[in-house]
């Protein structure tokens, strides 16, 4: 899918809460529409907080090989498996964040994401087992101290009890101004390079394939989609999104349960 140019068109969609929920497969309607876009030489790009290797199984289960922007913009894996870009930070910085969170609160469960894998210290933890079930990709169990210092970290995920998220988020932002922190669920905080977000990734992809922003469509549902939704004119949130997110996008489509993304694709791109 290396075609591009000013007349090309591209669809960028978040996954969880926008295309589907949890372990639920893509709807038949969504799969058919993605295939039709590909036949018409348009780009369909999944944009997720998940790592690329964690997002890919959802689509490959339906025979779809599509570009995936993973770790909320840190990585872009092309349909052929190669990488268009990779952004990250050092393992030393990741360890400092994890050490800091554990000094503030007990019970924090961290996960470290790289291009090829995600690492945890205890795969038996219920939160990790649930995440493995959702992404359909098992974590590797390592003591973080044994990881090679040379690896590039694309994202750190901190899993916690809901009630401490807001306080911990504020503490992290103050302590590590050179990193970016965002929430993707009430119990998650993501840690990424300072300049990386989904909007950064959408713009970088459009530039790489010389696609006019006016020919791009973005779909999301959560706070970590805000930069992506403001990156293009054709921005949509699904009806199940919060009111705060709905105020940012230019349009609201039907909910995830009602194939909102597919309906817009059919109306705007497949007629």
C-alpha positions as a Python dict, from the first residue, in 0.01 Angstrom:
ca = {
    (1, 'X'): (0, 0, 0),
    (2, 'X'): (269, 248, -102),
    (3, 'X'): (42, 443, -338),
    (4, 'X'): (-23, 804, -253),
    (5, 'X'): (-46, 1150, -400),
    (6, 'X'): (-254, 1461, -363),
    (7, 'X'): (-573, 1289, -486),
    (8, 'X'): (-537, 984, -263),
    (9, 'X'): (-768, 940, 36),
    (10, 'X'): (-704, 797, 380),
    (11, 'X'): (-913, 683, 675),
    (12, 'X'): (-755, 683, 1022),
    (13, 'X'): (-950, 506, 1294),
    (14, 'X'): (-897, 436, 1660),
    (15, 'X'): (-978, 75, 1755),
    (16, 'X'): (-1109, 30, 2110),
    (17, 'X'): (-1444, 201, 2156),
    (18, 'X'): (-1448, 321, 1795),
    (19, 'X'): (-1429, 12, 1573),
    (20, 'X'): (-1492, -252, 1840),
    (21, 'X'): (-1478, -330, 2212),
    (22, 'X'): (-1237, -554, 2401),
    (23, 'X'): (-1220, -904, 2254),
    (24, 'X'): (-1512, -854, 2016),
    (25, 'X'): (-1416, -910, 1649),
    (26, 'X'): (-1469, -649, 1381),
    (27, 'X'): (-1817, -646, 1234),
    (28, 'X'): (-1867, -800, 890),
    (29, 'X'): (-1976, -460, 761),
    (30, 'X'): (-1654, -296, 879),
    (31, 'X'): (-1438, -570, 728),
    (32, 'X'): (-1618, -544, 394),
    (33, 'X'): (-1578, -166, 386),
    (34, 'X'): (-1206, -183, 465),
    (35, 'X'): (-1161, -431, 181),
    (36, 'X'): (-1351, -199, -55),
    (37, 'X'): (-1130, 95, 42),
    (38, 'X'): (-820, -110, -32),
    (39, 'X'): (-960, -218, -370),
    (40, 'X'): (-1013, 148, -455),
    (41, 'X'): (-650, 220, -358),
    (42, 'X'): (-743, 420, -52),
    (43, 'X'): (-560, 393, 278),
    (44, 'X'): (-724, 248, 589),
    (45, 'X'): (-496, 301, 887),
    (46, 'X'): (-566, 172, 1239),
    (47, 'X'): (-444, 421, 1502),
    (48, 'X'): (-417, 272, 1848),
    (49, 'X'): (-266, 296, 2191),
    (50, 'X'): (-190, -72, 2142),
    (51, 'X'): (151, -168, 2004),
    (52, 'X'): (146, -265, 1636),
    (53, 'X'): (203, -632, 1716),
    (54, 'X'): (-89, -620, 1961),
    (55, 'X'): (-327, -450, 1717),
    (56, 'X'): (-247, -657, 1408),
    (57, 'X'): (-416, -985, 1519),
    (58, 'X'): (-757, -815, 1529),
    (59, 'X'): (-731, -737, 1158),
    (60, 'X'): (-537, -1044, 1046),
    (61, 'X'): (-816, -1261, 1189),
    (62, 'X'): (-1026, -1122, 901),
    (63, 'X'): (-752, -1149, 638),
    (64, 'X'): (-672, -777, 655),
    (65, 'X'): (-314, -654, 625),
    (66, 'X'): (-331, -280, 683),
    (67, 'X'): (-97, -7, 807),
    (68, 'X'): (-107, 31, 1184),
    (69, 'X'): (-2, 334, 1386),
    (70, 'X'): (76, 193, 1728),
    (71, 'X'): (166, 314, 2076),
    (72, 'X'): (-46, 627, 2016),
    (73, 'X'): (180, 745, 1734),
    (74, 'X'): (527, 619, 1828),
    (75, 'X'): (530, 353, 1555),
    (76, 'X'): (387, 304, 1208),
    (77, 'X'): (399, -45, 1062),
    (78, 'X'): (320, -70, 691),
    (79, 'X'): (93, -336, 545),
    (80, 'X'): (401, -531, 428),
    (81, 'X'): (538, -546, 783),
    (82, 'X'): (809, -284, 743),
    (83, 'X'): (815, 29, 957),
    (84, 'X'): (756, 378, 824),
    (85, 'X'): (889, 535, 1146),
    (86, 'X'): (973, 463, 1509),
    (87, 'X'): (993, 710, 1798),
    (88, 'X'): (1094, 626, 2152),
    (89, 'X'): (1286, 699, 2470),
    (90, 'X'): (1550, 517, 2672),
    (91, 'X'): (1508, 223, 2904),
    (92, 'X'): (1676, 432, 3175),
    (93, 'X'): (1397, 692, 3144),
    (94, 'X'): (1132, 419, 3153),
    (95, 'X'): (1281, 272, 3470),
    (96, 'X'): (1289, 616, 3635),
    (97, 'X'): (917, 664, 3565),
    (98, 'X'): (832, 321, 3705),
    (99, 'X'): (1048, 376, 4014),
    (100, 'X'): (882, 714, 4074),
    (101, 'X'): (528, 573, 4049),
    (102, 'X'): (608, 297, 4294),
    (103, 'X'): (736, 551, 4544),
    (104, 'X'): (405, 737, 4521),
    (105, 'X'): (160, 445, 4529),
    (106, 'X'): (168, 72, 4588),
    (107, 'X'): (5, -172, 4350),
    (108, 'X'): (107, -3, 4022),
    (109, 'X'): (151, -261, 3744),
    (110, 'X'): (381, -139, 3463),
    (111, 'X'): (431, -276, 3112),
    (112, 'X'): (710, -175, 2872),
    (113, 'X'): (644, -176, 2497),
    (114, 'X'): (901, -208, 2219),
    (115, 'X'): (867, -260, 1845),
    (116, 'X'): (858, -639, 1875),
    (117, 'X'): (728, -716, 2223),
    (118, 'X'): (577, -602, 2550),
    (119, 'X'): (735, -683, 2883),
    (120, 'X'): (588, -728, 3229),
    (121, 'X'): (730, -852, 3555),
    (122, 'X'): (440, -1084, 3644),
    (123, 'X'): (222, -1235, 3371),
    (124, 'X'): (-3, -1396, 3631),
    (125, 'X'): (-138, -1061, 3752),
    (126, 'X'): (-511, -1036, 3669),
    (127, 'X'): (-469, -698, 3498),
    (128, 'X'): (-199, -838, 3268),
    (129, 'X'): (-399, -1150, 3192),
    (130, 'X'): (-696, -935, 3097),
    (131, 'X'): (-481, -717, 2870),
    (132, 'X'): (-337, -1027, 2701),
    (133, 'X'): (-689, -1150, 2635),
    (134, 'X'): (-789, -818, 2479),
    (135, 'X'): (-484, -775, 2254),
    (136, 'X'): (-438, -1147, 2177),
    (137, 'X'): (-62, -1117, 2219),
    (138, 'X'): (114, -1259, 2524),
    (139, 'X'): (357, -1047, 2720),
    (140, 'X'): (713, -1157, 2790),
    (141, 'X'): (790, -1192, 3159),
    (142, 'X'): (1114, -1018, 3256),
    (143, 'X'): (1257, -835, 3550),
    (144, 'X'): (1303, -492, 3397),
    (145, 'X'): (1655, -474, 3540),
    (146, 'X'): (1756, -757, 3302),
    (147, 'X'): (1648, -580, 2983),
    (148, 'X'): (1918, -450, 2751),
    (149, 'X'): (1993, -80, 2798),
    (150, 'X'): (2015, -31, 2422),
    (151, 'X'): (1651, -105, 2341),
    (152, 'X'): (1415, 171, 2228),
    (153, 'X'): (1104, 208, 2444),
    (154, 'X'): (798, 314, 2247),
    (155, 'X'): (559, 330, 2541),
    (156, 'X'): (520, 247, 2908),
    (157, 'X'): (174, 154, 3030),
    (158, 'X'): (92, 204, 3397),
    (159, 'X'): (-210, 9, 3526),
    (160, 'X'): (-366, 114, 3856),
    (161, 'X'): (-682, 147, 4059),
    (162, 'X'): (-916, 406, 3906),
    (163, 'X'): (-920, 638, 4208),
    (164, 'X'): (-548, 723, 4199),
    (165, 'X'): (-518, 797, 3826),
    (166, 'X'): (-577, 1172, 3838),
    (167, 'X'): (-336, 1236, 4126),
    (168, 'X'): (-63, 1018, 3977),
    (169, 'X'): (-103, 1180, 3635),
    (170, 'X'): (-45, 1526, 3780),
    (171, 'X'): (260, 1407, 3973),
    (172, 'X'): (412, 1248, 3662),
    (173, 'X'): (357, 1556, 3445),
    (174, 'X'): (536, 1769, 3702),
    (175, 'X'): (823, 1524, 3760),
    (176, 'X'): (895, 1436, 3397),
    (177, 'X'): (832, 1740, 3175),
    (178, 'X'): (1035, 1582, 2891),
    (179, 'X'): (785, 1294, 2850),
    (180, 'X'): (418, 1283, 2748),
    (181, 'X'): (146, 1131, 2967),
    (182, 'X'): (-209, 1052, 2861),
    (183, 'X'): (-501, 843, 2981),
    (184, 'X'): (-671, 579, 2768),
    (185, 'X'): (-900, 428, 3032),
    (186, 'X'): (-979, 508, 3399),
    (187, 'X'): (-709, 265, 3511),
    (188, 'X'): (-440, 338, 3246),
    (189, 'X'): (-172, 603, 3207),
    (190, 'X'): (45, 589, 2894),
    (191, 'X'): (401, 727, 2888),
    (192, 'X'): (545, 830, 2551),
    (193, 'X'): (802, 1062, 2391),
    (194, 'X'): (707, 1426, 2450),
    (195, 'X'): (630, 1510, 2086),
    (196, 'X'): (434, 1193, 2006),
    (197, 'X'): (57, 1171, 1986),
    (198, 'X'): (-198, 1046, 1735),
    (199, 'X'): (-220, 1385, 1565),
    (200, 'X'): (157, 1385, 1511),
    (201, 'X'): (123, 1040, 1354),
    (202, 'X'): (-163, 1131, 1120),
    (203, 'X'): (27, 1434, 990),
    (204, 'X'): (345, 1229, 946),
    (205, 'X'): (158, 960, 751),
    (206, 'X'): (-15, 1212, 524),
    (207, 'X'): (320, 1377, 453),
    (208, 'X'): (488, 1044, 379),
    (209, 'X'): (228, 956, 115),
    (210, 'X'): (166, 1315, -4),
    (211, 'X'): (-204, 1293, 79),
    (212, 'X'): (-396, 1620, 111),
    (213, 'X'): (-538, 1674, 462),
    (214, 'X'): (-876, 1749, 300),
    (215, 'X'): (-884, 1388, 179),
    (216, 'X'): (-827, 1240, 523),
    (217, 'X'): (-1094, 1115, 766),
    (218, 'X'): (-1031, 1052, 1135),
    (219, 'X'): (-1246, 860, 1383),
    (220, 'X'): (-1209, 836, 1760),
    (221, 'X'): (-1384, 818, 2095),
    (222, 'X'): (-1141, 902, 2376),
    (223, 'X'): (-923, 1180, 2515),
    (224, 'X'): (-608, 1034, 2356),
    (225, 'X'): (-775, 1084, 2016),
    (226, 'X'): (-806, 1463, 2055),
    (227, 'X'): (-490, 1557, 1864),
    (228, 'X'): (-587, 1325, 1579),
    (229, 'X'): (-939, 1470, 1564),
    (230, 'X'): (-803, 1824, 1536),
    (231, 'X'): (-546, 1730, 1271),
    (232, 'X'): (-801, 1707, 986),
    (233, 'X'): (-1127, 1871, 884),
    (234, 'X'): (-1314, 1543, 839),
    (235, 'X'): (-1305, 1440, 1204),
    (236, 'X'): (-1572, 1218, 1357),
    (237, 'X'): (-1641, 1084, 1703),
    (238, 'X'): (-1868, 788, 1759),
    (239, 'X'): (-2189, 850, 1954),
    (240, 'X'): (-2063, 650, 2254),
    (241, 'X'): (-1781, 903, 2312),
    (242, 'X'): (-1790, 1143, 2604),
    (243, 'X'): (-1936, 1492, 2561),
    (244, 'X'): (-1588, 1638, 2611),
    (245, 'X'): (-1454, 1450, 2308),
    (246, 'X'): (-1766, 1526, 2104),
    (247, 'X'): (-1699, 1898, 2145),
    (248, 'X'): (-1361, 1861, 1973),
    (249, 'X'): (-1456, 1675, 1655),
    (250, 'X'): (-1643, 1835, 1367),
    (251, 'X'): (-1898, 1555, 1332),
    (252, 'X'): (-2065, 1283, 1540),
    (253, 'X'): (-2148, 950, 1376),
    (254, 'X'): (-2337, 646, 1502),
    (255, 'X'): (-2191, 445, 1788),
    (256, 'X'): (-1935, 169, 1777),
    (257, 'X'): (-2215, -83, 1830),
    (258, 'X'): (-2404, 59, 1530),
    (259, 'X'): (-2110, 54, 1284),
    (260, 'X'): (-2072, 432, 1289),
    (261, 'X'): (-1733, 430, 1116),
    (262, 'X'): (-1854, 197, 841),
    (263, 'X'): (-2159, 410, 772),
    (264, 'X'): (-1948, 722, 719),
    (265, 'X'): (-1705, 533, 494),
    (266, 'X'): (-1996, 412, 282),
    (267, 'X'): (-2154, 756, 257),
    (268, 'X'): (-1839, 961, 197),
    (269, 'X'): (-1598, 726, 20),
    (270, 'X'): (-1774, 425, -130),
    (271, 'X'): (-2076, 576, -303),
}
